PDB file of C-alpha atoms and ligand atoms in Angstrom:
ATOM      1  CA  UNK A1250      12.275  17.920   5.303  1.00  0.00           C
ATOM      2  CA  UNK A1251      11.013  16.065   2.275  1.00  0.00           C
ATOM      3  CA  UNK A1252       9.344  12.672   2.712  1.00  0.00           C
ATOM      4  CA  UNK A1253      11.508  10.046   1.001  1.00  0.00           C
ATOM      5  CA  UNK A1254       9.179   7.758  -0.935  1.00  0.00           C
ATOM      6  CA  UNK A1255       9.980   4.466  -2.664  1.00  0.00           C
ATOM      7  CA  UNK A1256       7.362   3.159  -5.091  1.00  0.00           C
ATOM      8  CA  UNK A1257       7.934  -0.594  -5.289  1.00  0.00           C
ATOM      9  CA  UNK A1258       6.439  -2.622  -8.129  1.00  0.00           C
ATOM     10  CA  UNK A1259       6.593  -6.279  -9.115  1.00  0.00           C
ATOM     11  CA  UNK A1260       6.619  -5.063 -12.759  1.00  0.00           C
ATOM     12  CA  UNK A1261       5.836  -8.360 -14.495  1.00  0.00           C
ATOM     13  CA  UNK A1262       2.388  -7.876 -16.078  1.00  0.00           C
ATOM     14  CA  UNK A1263       3.532  -4.962 -18.245  1.00  0.00           C
ATOM     15  CA  UNK A1264       6.327  -7.132 -19.706  1.00  0.00           C
ATOM     16  CA  UNK A1265       4.056  -9.950 -20.842  1.00  0.00           C
ATOM     17  CA  UNK A1266       0.586  -8.528 -21.339  1.00  0.00           C
ATOM     18  CA  UNK A1267       0.397  -5.922 -24.155  1.00  0.00           C
ATOM     19  CA  UNK A1268      -2.937  -4.712 -22.781  1.00  0.00           C
ATOM     20  CA  UNK A1269      -1.282  -3.739 -19.487  1.00  0.00           C
ATOM     21  CA  UNK A1270       1.742  -2.264 -21.275  1.00  0.00           C
ATOM     22  CA  UNK A1271      -0.561  -0.074 -23.327  1.00  0.00           C
ATOM     23  CA  UNK A1272      -2.180   1.374 -20.184  1.00  0.00           C
ATOM     24  CA  UNK A1273       1.148   1.673 -18.337  1.00  0.00           C
ATOM     25  CA  UNK A1274       3.921   2.034 -20.939  1.00  0.00           C
ATOM     26  CA  UNK A1275       6.490   2.878 -18.215  1.00  0.00           C
ATOM     27  CA  UNK A1276       4.941   0.502 -15.668  1.00  0.00           C
ATOM     28  CA  UNK A1277       2.400   1.135 -12.935  1.00  0.00           C
ATOM     29  CA  UNK A1278       5.165   2.303 -10.597  1.00  0.00           C
ATOM     30  CA  UNK A1279       6.006   5.153 -12.975  1.00  0.00           C
ATOM     31  CA  UNK A1280       2.344   6.170 -13.291  1.00  0.00           C
ATOM     32  CA  UNK A1281       2.250   6.548  -9.500  1.00  0.00           C
ATOM     33  CA  UNK A1282       5.776   7.955  -9.113  1.00  0.00           C
ATOM     34  CA  UNK A1283       5.392  10.574 -11.863  1.00  0.00           C
ATOM     35  CA  UNK A1284       2.302  11.903 -10.076  1.00  0.00           C
ATOM     36  CA  UNK A1285       4.022  11.927  -6.674  1.00  0.00           C
ATOM     37  CA  UNK A1286       7.083  13.701  -8.082  1.00  0.00           C
ATOM     38  CA  UNK A1287       4.847  16.692  -8.856  1.00  0.00           C
ATOM     39  CA  UNK A1288       3.626  16.820  -5.241  1.00  0.00           C
ATOM     40  CA  UNK A1289       5.297  19.245  -2.890  1.00  0.00           C
ATOM     41  CA  UNK A1290       7.553  17.881  -0.181  1.00  0.00           C
ATOM     42  CA  UNK A1291       8.099  14.403  -1.594  1.00  0.00           C
ATOM     43  CA  UNK A1292      11.278  12.916  -3.073  1.00  0.00           C
ATOM     44  CA  UNK A1293      10.406   9.815  -5.035  1.00  0.00           C
ATOM     45  CA  UNK A1294      12.319   6.811  -6.299  1.00  0.00           C
ATOM     46  CA  UNK A1295      11.137   3.510  -7.720  1.00  0.00           C
ATOM     47  CA  UNK A1296      12.297  -0.075  -7.188  1.00  0.00           C
ATOM     48  CA  UNK A1297      11.201  -3.241  -8.976  1.00  0.00           C
ATOM     49  CA  UNK A1298      11.258  -6.923  -8.163  1.00  0.00           C
ATOM     50  CA  UNK A1299      13.742  -8.084 -10.806  1.00  0.00           C
ATOM     51  CA  UNK A1300      16.482  -5.676  -9.695  1.00  0.00           C
ATOM     52  CA  UNK A1301      19.184  -7.083  -7.364  1.00  0.00           C
ATOM     53  CA  UNK A1302      17.660  -7.453  -3.857  1.00  0.00           C
ATOM     54  CA  UNK A1303      14.389  -6.380  -5.536  1.00  0.00           C
ATOM     55  CA  UNK A1304      15.803  -2.844  -5.603  1.00  0.00           C
ATOM     56  CA  UNK A1305      15.563  -2.835  -1.792  1.00  0.00           C
ATOM     57  CA  UNK A1306      19.128  -2.799  -0.524  1.00  0.00           C
ATOM     58  CA  UNK A1307      19.710  -1.808   3.092  1.00  0.00           C
ATOM     59  CA  UNK A1308      20.759   1.604   1.857  1.00  0.00           C
ATOM     60  CA  UNK A1309      17.467   2.097  -0.022  1.00  0.00           C
ATOM     61  CA  UNK A1310      15.252   0.730   2.767  1.00  0.00           C
ATOM     62  CA  UNK A1311      17.026   2.707   5.491  1.00  0.00           C
ATOM     63  CA  UNK A1312      16.588   5.876   3.459  1.00  0.00           C
ATOM     64  CA  UNK A1313      12.894   5.364   2.753  1.00  0.00           C
ATOM     65  CA  UNK A1314      10.278   7.092   4.902  1.00  0.00           C
ATOM     66  CA  UNK A1315       7.282   5.624   3.102  1.00  0.00           C
ATOM     67  CA  UNK A1316       7.156   2.540   0.856  1.00  0.00           C
ATOM     68  CA  UNK A1317       4.325   2.028  -1.629  1.00  0.00           C
ATOM     69  CA  UNK A1318       3.817  -1.632  -2.611  1.00  0.00           C
ATOM     70  CA  UNK A1319       2.179  -3.338  -5.622  1.00  0.00           C
ATOM     71  CA  UNK A1320       2.659  -7.063  -6.284  1.00  0.00           C
ATOM     72  CA  UNK A1321       0.506  -9.841  -7.681  1.00  0.00           C
ATOM     73  CA  UNK A1322       1.919 -12.888  -9.464  1.00  0.00           C
ATOM     74  CA  UNK A1323       5.362 -13.152  -7.882  1.00  0.00           C
ATOM     75  CA  UNK A1324       4.789 -12.631  -4.141  1.00  0.00           C
ATOM     76  CA  UNK A1325       6.413 -16.016  -3.397  1.00  0.00           C
ATOM     77  CA  UNK A1326       9.625 -14.963  -5.180  1.00  0.00           C
ATOM     78  CA  UNK A1327      10.264 -12.081  -2.798  1.00  0.00           C
ATOM     79  CA  UNK A1328      13.334 -12.909  -0.744  1.00  0.00           C
ATOM     80  CA  UNK A1329      12.744 -13.541   2.968  1.00  0.00           C
ATOM     81  CA  UNK A1330      15.783 -11.506   3.977  1.00  0.00           C
ATOM     82  CA  UNK A1331      14.333  -8.496   2.175  1.00  0.00           C
ATOM     83  CA  UNK A1332      10.946  -9.078   3.852  1.00  0.00           C
ATOM     84  CA  UNK A1333      12.687  -9.141   7.247  1.00  0.00           C
ATOM     85  CA  UNK A1334      14.513  -5.925   6.374  1.00  0.00           C
ATOM     86  CA  UNK A1335      11.224  -4.210   5.502  1.00  0.00           C
ATOM     87  CA  UNK A1336       9.496  -5.591   8.594  1.00  0.00           C
ATOM     88  CA  UNK A1337      12.190  -4.283  10.950  1.00  0.00           C
ATOM     89  CA  UNK A1338      12.137  -0.925   9.208  1.00  0.00           C
ATOM     90  CA  UNK A1339       8.324  -0.637   9.520  1.00  0.00           C
ATOM     91  CA  UNK A1340       8.542  -1.363  13.262  1.00  0.00           C
ATOM     92  CA  UNK A1341      11.152   1.391  13.468  1.00  0.00           C
ATOM     93  CA  UNK A1342       8.806   3.859  11.765  1.00  0.00           C
ATOM     94  CA  UNK A1343       8.758   3.445   7.978  1.00  0.00           C
ATOM     95  CA  UNK A1344       5.267   3.918   6.547  1.00  0.00           C
ATOM     96  CA  UNK A1345       3.857   1.273   4.191  1.00  0.00           C
ATOM     97  CA  UNK A1346       1.068   1.843   1.671  1.00  0.00           C
ATOM     98  CA  UNK A1347      -0.120  -1.484   0.263  1.00  0.00           C
ATOM     99  CA  UNK A1348      -2.088  -1.375  -2.978  1.00  0.00           C
ATOM    100  CA  UNK A1349      -4.653  -3.771  -4.468  1.00  0.00           C
ATOM    101  CA  UNK A1350      -3.241  -7.320  -4.909  1.00  0.00           C
ATOM    102  CA  UNK A1351      -0.434  -6.407  -2.505  1.00  0.00           C
ATOM    103  CA  UNK A1352      -2.840  -7.798   0.115  1.00  0.00           C
ATOM    104  CA  UNK A1353      -1.130 -11.157  -0.526  1.00  0.00           C
ATOM    105  CA  UNK A1354       2.434  -9.844  -0.254  1.00  0.00           C
ATOM    106  CA  UNK A1355       4.710 -11.464   2.304  1.00  0.00           C
ATOM    107  CA  UNK A1356       5.376  -8.169   4.052  1.00  0.00           C
ATOM    108  CA  UNK A1357       1.661  -7.343   4.459  1.00  0.00           C
ATOM    109  CA  UNK A1358       0.822 -10.852   5.709  1.00  0.00           C
ATOM    110  CA  UNK A1359       3.723 -10.717   8.165  1.00  0.00           C
ATOM    111  CA  UNK A1360       2.647  -7.356   9.537  1.00  0.00           C
ATOM    112  CA  UNK A1361      -1.033  -8.337   9.746  1.00  0.00           C
ATOM    113  CA  UNK A1362      -0.499 -11.839  11.153  1.00  0.00           C
ATOM    114  CA  UNK A1363      -3.513 -13.163   9.205  1.00  0.00           C
ATOM    115  CA  UNK A1364      -3.944 -14.806   5.785  1.00  0.00           C
ATOM    116  CA  UNK A1365      -5.166 -11.533   4.158  1.00  0.00           C
ATOM    117  CA  UNK A1366      -7.248 -13.801   1.913  1.00  0.00           C
ATOM    118  CA  UNK A1367     -10.197 -12.605  -0.145  1.00  0.00           C
ATOM    119  CA  UNK A1368     -12.293 -13.549  -3.185  1.00  0.00           C
ATOM    120  CA  UNK A1369     -12.352 -11.704  -6.524  1.00  0.00           C
ATOM    121  CA  UNK A1370     -14.225 -11.329  -9.806  1.00  0.00           C
ATOM    122  CA  UNK A1371     -12.464  -9.742 -12.741  1.00  0.00           C
ATOM    123  CA  UNK A1372     -15.166  -8.571 -15.131  1.00  0.00           C
ATOM    124  CA  UNK A1373     -14.474  -4.833 -15.117  1.00  0.00           C
ATOM    125  CA  UNK A1374     -17.422  -3.562 -13.138  1.00  0.00           C
ATOM    126  CA  UNK A1375     -18.441  -0.317 -11.482  1.00  0.00           C
ATOM    127  CA  UNK A1376     -16.953   0.376  -8.043  1.00  0.00           C
ATOM    128  CA  UNK A1377     -18.184   3.130  -5.739  1.00  0.00           C
ATOM    129  CA  UNK A1378     -15.858   4.083  -2.879  1.00  0.00           C
ATOM    130  CA  UNK A1379     -17.601   5.704   0.104  1.00  0.00           C
ATOM    131  CA  UNK A1380     -15.738   7.832   2.627  1.00  0.00           C
ATOM    132  CA  UNK A1381     -16.403   6.365   6.072  1.00  0.00           C
ATOM    133  CA  UNK A1382     -14.070   8.617   8.077  1.00  0.00           C
ATOM    134  CA  UNK A1383     -14.618  12.214   6.907  1.00  0.00           C
ATOM    135  CA  UNK A1384     -11.844  14.496   8.085  1.00  0.00           C
ATOM    136  CA  UNK A1385      -9.240  11.730   8.069  1.00  0.00           C
ATOM    137  CA  UNK A1386      -6.034  12.983   6.385  1.00  0.00           C
ATOM    138  CA  UNK A1387      -6.086  10.131   3.836  1.00  0.00           C
ATOM    139  CA  UNK A1388      -9.407  11.346   2.399  1.00  0.00           C
ATOM    140  CA  UNK A1389      -8.437  15.032   2.363  1.00  0.00           C
ATOM    141  CA  UNK A1390      -9.889  16.693  -0.779  1.00  0.00           C
ATOM    142  CA  UNK A1391     -11.917  13.568  -1.617  1.00  0.00           C
ATOM    143  CA  UNK A1392     -15.706  13.980  -2.023  1.00  0.00           C
ATOM    144  CA  UNK A1393     -18.112  11.868   0.066  1.00  0.00           C
ATOM    145  CA  UNK A1394     -17.753   9.150  -2.585  1.00  0.00           C
ATOM    146  CA  UNK A1395     -16.196   8.532  -5.966  1.00  0.00           C
ATOM    147  CA  UNK A1396     -16.852   6.043  -8.749  1.00  0.00           C
ATOM    148  CA  UNK A1397     -14.401   3.969 -10.775  1.00  0.00           C
ATOM    149  CA  UNK A1398     -16.281   2.750 -13.836  1.00  0.00           C
ATOM    150  CA  UNK A1399     -14.283  -0.402 -14.454  1.00  0.00           C
ATOM    151  CA  UNK A1400     -12.397  -2.358 -11.810  1.00  0.00           C
ATOM    152  CA  UNK A1401     -11.872  -5.861 -10.555  1.00  0.00           C
ATOM    153  CA  UNK A1402     -14.216  -6.711  -7.656  1.00  0.00           C
ATOM    154  CA  UNK A1403     -13.053  -7.820  -4.193  1.00  0.00           C
ATOM    155  CA  UNK A1404     -15.842  -8.724  -1.732  1.00  0.00           C
ATOM    156  CA  UNK A1405     -15.805  -9.341   2.005  1.00  0.00           C
ATOM    157  CA  UNK A1406     -14.711 -11.301   3.846  1.00  0.00           C
ATOM    158  CA  UNK A1407     -11.215  -9.798   3.768  1.00  0.00           C
ATOM    159  CA  UNK A1408      -9.134 -11.699   6.361  1.00  0.00           C
ATOM    160  CA  UNK A1409      -7.369  -8.811   8.071  1.00  0.00           C
ATOM    161  CA  UNK A1410      -7.128  -7.860  11.731  1.00  0.00           C
ATOM    162  CA  UNK A1411      -9.762  -5.289  12.679  1.00  0.00           C
ATOM    163  CA  UNK A1412      -8.426  -2.006  11.209  1.00  0.00           C
ATOM    164  CA  UNK A1413      -7.659   0.885  13.528  1.00  0.00           C
ATOM    165  CA  UNK A1414      -9.455   3.012  10.967  1.00  0.00           C
ATOM    166  CA  UNK A1415     -11.571   2.140   7.923  1.00  0.00           C
ATOM    167  CA  UNK A1416     -11.621   5.272   5.784  1.00  0.00           C
ATOM    168  CA  UNK A1417     -13.228   3.866   2.598  1.00  0.00           C
ATOM    169  CA  UNK A1418     -15.771   1.135   1.917  1.00  0.00           C
ATOM    170  CA  UNK A1419     -16.510  -0.003  -1.653  1.00  0.00           C
ATOM    171  CA  UNK A1420     -19.765  -1.184  -3.124  1.00  0.00           C
ATOM    172  CA  UNK A1421     -19.814  -3.025  -6.447  1.00  0.00           C
ATOM    173  CA  UNK A1422     -22.293  -3.584  -9.257  1.00  0.00           C
ATOM    174  CA  UNK A1423     -23.177  -7.012  -7.846  1.00  0.00           C
ATOM    175  CA  UNK A1424     -24.014  -5.554  -4.419  1.00  0.00           C
ATOM    176  CA  UNK A1425     -20.837  -6.760  -2.699  1.00  0.00           C
ATOM    177  CA  UNK A1426     -19.030  -4.569  -0.172  1.00  0.00           C
ATOM    178  CA  UNK A1427     -15.358  -4.340   0.804  1.00  0.00           C
ATOM    179  CA  UNK A1428     -13.211  -2.429   3.298  1.00  0.00           C
ATOM    180  CA  UNK A1429     -11.159  -0.626   0.646  1.00  0.00           C
ATOM    181  CA  UNK A1430      -9.226   1.786   2.808  1.00  0.00           C
ATOM    182  CA  UNK A1431      -7.826   0.634   6.150  1.00  0.00           C
ATOM    183  CA  UNK A1432      -5.048   1.605   8.537  1.00  0.00           C
ATOM    184  CA  UNK A1433      -3.016  -0.074  11.250  1.00  0.00           C
ATOM    185  CA  UNK A1434       0.118   0.701  13.259  1.00  0.00           C
ATOM    186  CA  UNK A1435       2.861  -1.831  13.954  1.00  0.00           C
ATOM    187  CA  UNK A1436       5.594  -0.571  16.243  1.00  0.00           C
ATOM    188  CA  UNK A1437       6.222   2.996  15.093  1.00  0.00           C
ATOM    189  CA  UNK A1438       5.169   2.200  11.521  1.00  0.00           C
ATOM    190  CA  UNK A1439       1.911   3.336   9.984  1.00  0.00           C
ATOM    191  CA  UNK A1440       0.342   0.989   7.447  1.00  0.00           C
ATOM    192  CA  UNK A1441      -2.429   1.771   4.972  1.00  0.00           C
ATOM    193  CA  UNK A1442      -4.184  -0.586   2.575  1.00  0.00           C
ATOM    194  CA  UNK A1443      -5.947   0.879  -0.487  1.00  0.00           C
ATOM    195  CA  UNK A1444      -7.860  -1.527  -2.726  1.00  0.00           C
ATOM    196  CA  UNK A1445      -8.252  -0.263  -6.340  1.00  0.00           C
ATOM    197  CA  UNK A1446      -5.573  -0.918  -8.949  1.00  0.00           C
ATOM    198  CA  UNK A1447      -6.116  -4.008 -11.098  1.00  0.00           C
ATOM    199  CA  UNK A1448      -3.480  -4.032 -13.835  1.00  0.00           C
ATOM    200  CA  UNK A1449      -5.845  -4.200 -16.836  1.00  0.00           C
ATOM    201  CA  UNK A1450      -7.660  -0.962 -15.917  1.00  0.00           C
ATOM    202  CA  UNK A1451      -6.269   2.614 -15.974  1.00  0.00           C
ATOM    203  CA  UNK A1452      -6.915   3.072 -12.236  1.00  0.00           C
ATOM    204  CA  UNK A1453      -3.514   4.656 -11.497  1.00  0.00           C
ATOM    205  CA  UNK A1454      -4.281   7.408 -13.999  1.00  0.00           C
ATOM    206  CA  UNK A1455      -7.385   8.373 -11.990  1.00  0.00           C
ATOM    207  CA  UNK A1456      -6.734  11.663 -10.139  1.00  0.00           C
ATOM    208  CA  UNK A1457      -8.863  10.625  -7.134  1.00  0.00           C
ATOM    209  CA  UNK A1458      -6.973   7.362  -6.735  1.00  0.00           C
ATOM    210  CA  UNK A1459      -3.642   9.183  -7.028  1.00  0.00           C
ATOM    211  CA  UNK A1460      -4.813  11.756  -4.471  1.00  0.00           C
ATOM    212  CA  UNK A1461      -5.620   9.017  -1.950  1.00  0.00           C
ATOM    213  CA  UNK A1462      -2.164   7.493  -2.523  1.00  0.00           C
ATOM    214  CA  UNK A1463      -0.544  10.909  -2.007  1.00  0.00           C
ATOM    215  CA  UNK A1464      -2.577  11.513   1.161  1.00  0.00           C
ATOM    216  CA  UNK A1465      -1.756   8.039   2.484  1.00  0.00           C
ATOM    217  CA  UNK A1466       1.935   8.677   1.815  1.00  0.00           C
ATOM    218  CA  UNK A1467       1.859  11.906   3.819  1.00  0.00           C
ATOM    219  CA  UNK A1468      -0.142  10.253   6.639  1.00  0.00           C
ATOM    220  CA  UNK A1469       2.281   7.300   6.835  1.00  0.00           C
ATOM    221  CA  UNK A1470       5.455   9.356   7.222  1.00  0.00           C
ATOM    222  CA  UNK A1471       7.443   8.519  10.354  1.00  0.00           C
ATOM    223  CA  UNK A1472       6.907  10.393  13.603  1.00  0.00           C
ATOM    224  CA  UNK A1473      10.227  10.817  15.410  1.00  0.00           C
ATOM    225  CA  UNK A1474      10.553   9.276  18.879  1.00  0.00           C
ATOM    226  CA  UNK A1475      11.646   6.143  20.700  1.00  0.00           C
ATOM    227  CA  UNK A1476      10.077   2.930  19.421  1.00  0.00           C
ATOM    228  CA  UNK A1477       9.333  -0.453  21.012  1.00  0.00           C
ATOM    229  CA  UNK A1478      12.734  -1.733  19.963  1.00  0.00           C
ATOM    230  CA  UNK A1479      14.451   1.097  21.880  1.00  0.00           C
ATOM    231  CA  UNK A1480      12.824   0.487  25.260  1.00  0.00           C
ATOM    232  CA  UNK A1481      15.383  -2.100  26.350  1.00  0.00           C
ATOM    233  CA  UNK A1482      18.054   0.580  26.123  1.00  0.00           C
ATOM    234  CA  UNK A1483      16.509   2.788  28.809  1.00  0.00           C
ATOM    235  CA  UNK A1484      18.276   2.862  32.181  1.00  0.00           C
ATOM    236  CA  UNK A1485      15.738   2.144  34.904  1.00  0.00           C
ATOM    237  CA  UNK A1486      18.353   2.147  37.694  1.00  0.00           C
ATOM    238  CA  UNK A1487      16.346   4.772  39.641  1.00  0.00           C
ATOM    239  CA  UNK A1488      14.215   1.933  41.051  1.00  0.00           C
ATOM    240  CA  UNK A1489      17.152   0.872  43.250  1.00  0.00           C
ATOM    241  CA  UNK A1490      17.426   4.342  44.837  1.00  0.00           C
ATOM    242  CA  UNK A1491      14.307   3.768  47.013  1.00  0.00           C
TER     243      UNK A1491
HETATM  244 ZN1   ZN B2237      -6.211  -7.470  -9.510  1.00  0.00          ZN
END
């Protein structure tokens, strides 16, 4: 059965910065979604922040297997009820792939339980991403490293809980390092964070970046089975039979 993917995007920069609109004429979400639509076994829709309920009605969320998330300047405007809806759905098994400045999104902070704070320097410098977990499905078909010539820089410390897996570490022109690819599970939900993707650079046209997003989407798909929220429903009456 196809993995049902929703690519969610704040979609504000493209509307007010001509430089971003030139790189992403249909928006960053379409750059990602149009790639994923060509991948076998995925059905892909997009949702954006300024749609009613941010494009994330119960119907959409309940019919999403993996959500991809990019936000930056309007995290605070995301409705709490929608955040709760996403949170419950992740615990029940929906995968979540958080990109770049999505580290400060309400849903990521809520799932991590930490500030997710970090520093940054936006000068368009060279980033080298090193594979630190060869054989992990998210780095399938990725070489031992790859270079993005111009990106924003994020350095450690990144205030996240210790990842269950760190599959990529970045080094930057200034010598800084950053855990650029990390995974966690919360309930039945698999969560991946993937760093690159500043809006003024063509990062989501880079085939290696798109490949990692595709791999992360496949990795994050739900695994059927009872989750933590189902355990209360089990009948443990056999204890009384002793
Ligand atoms: Zn950025």
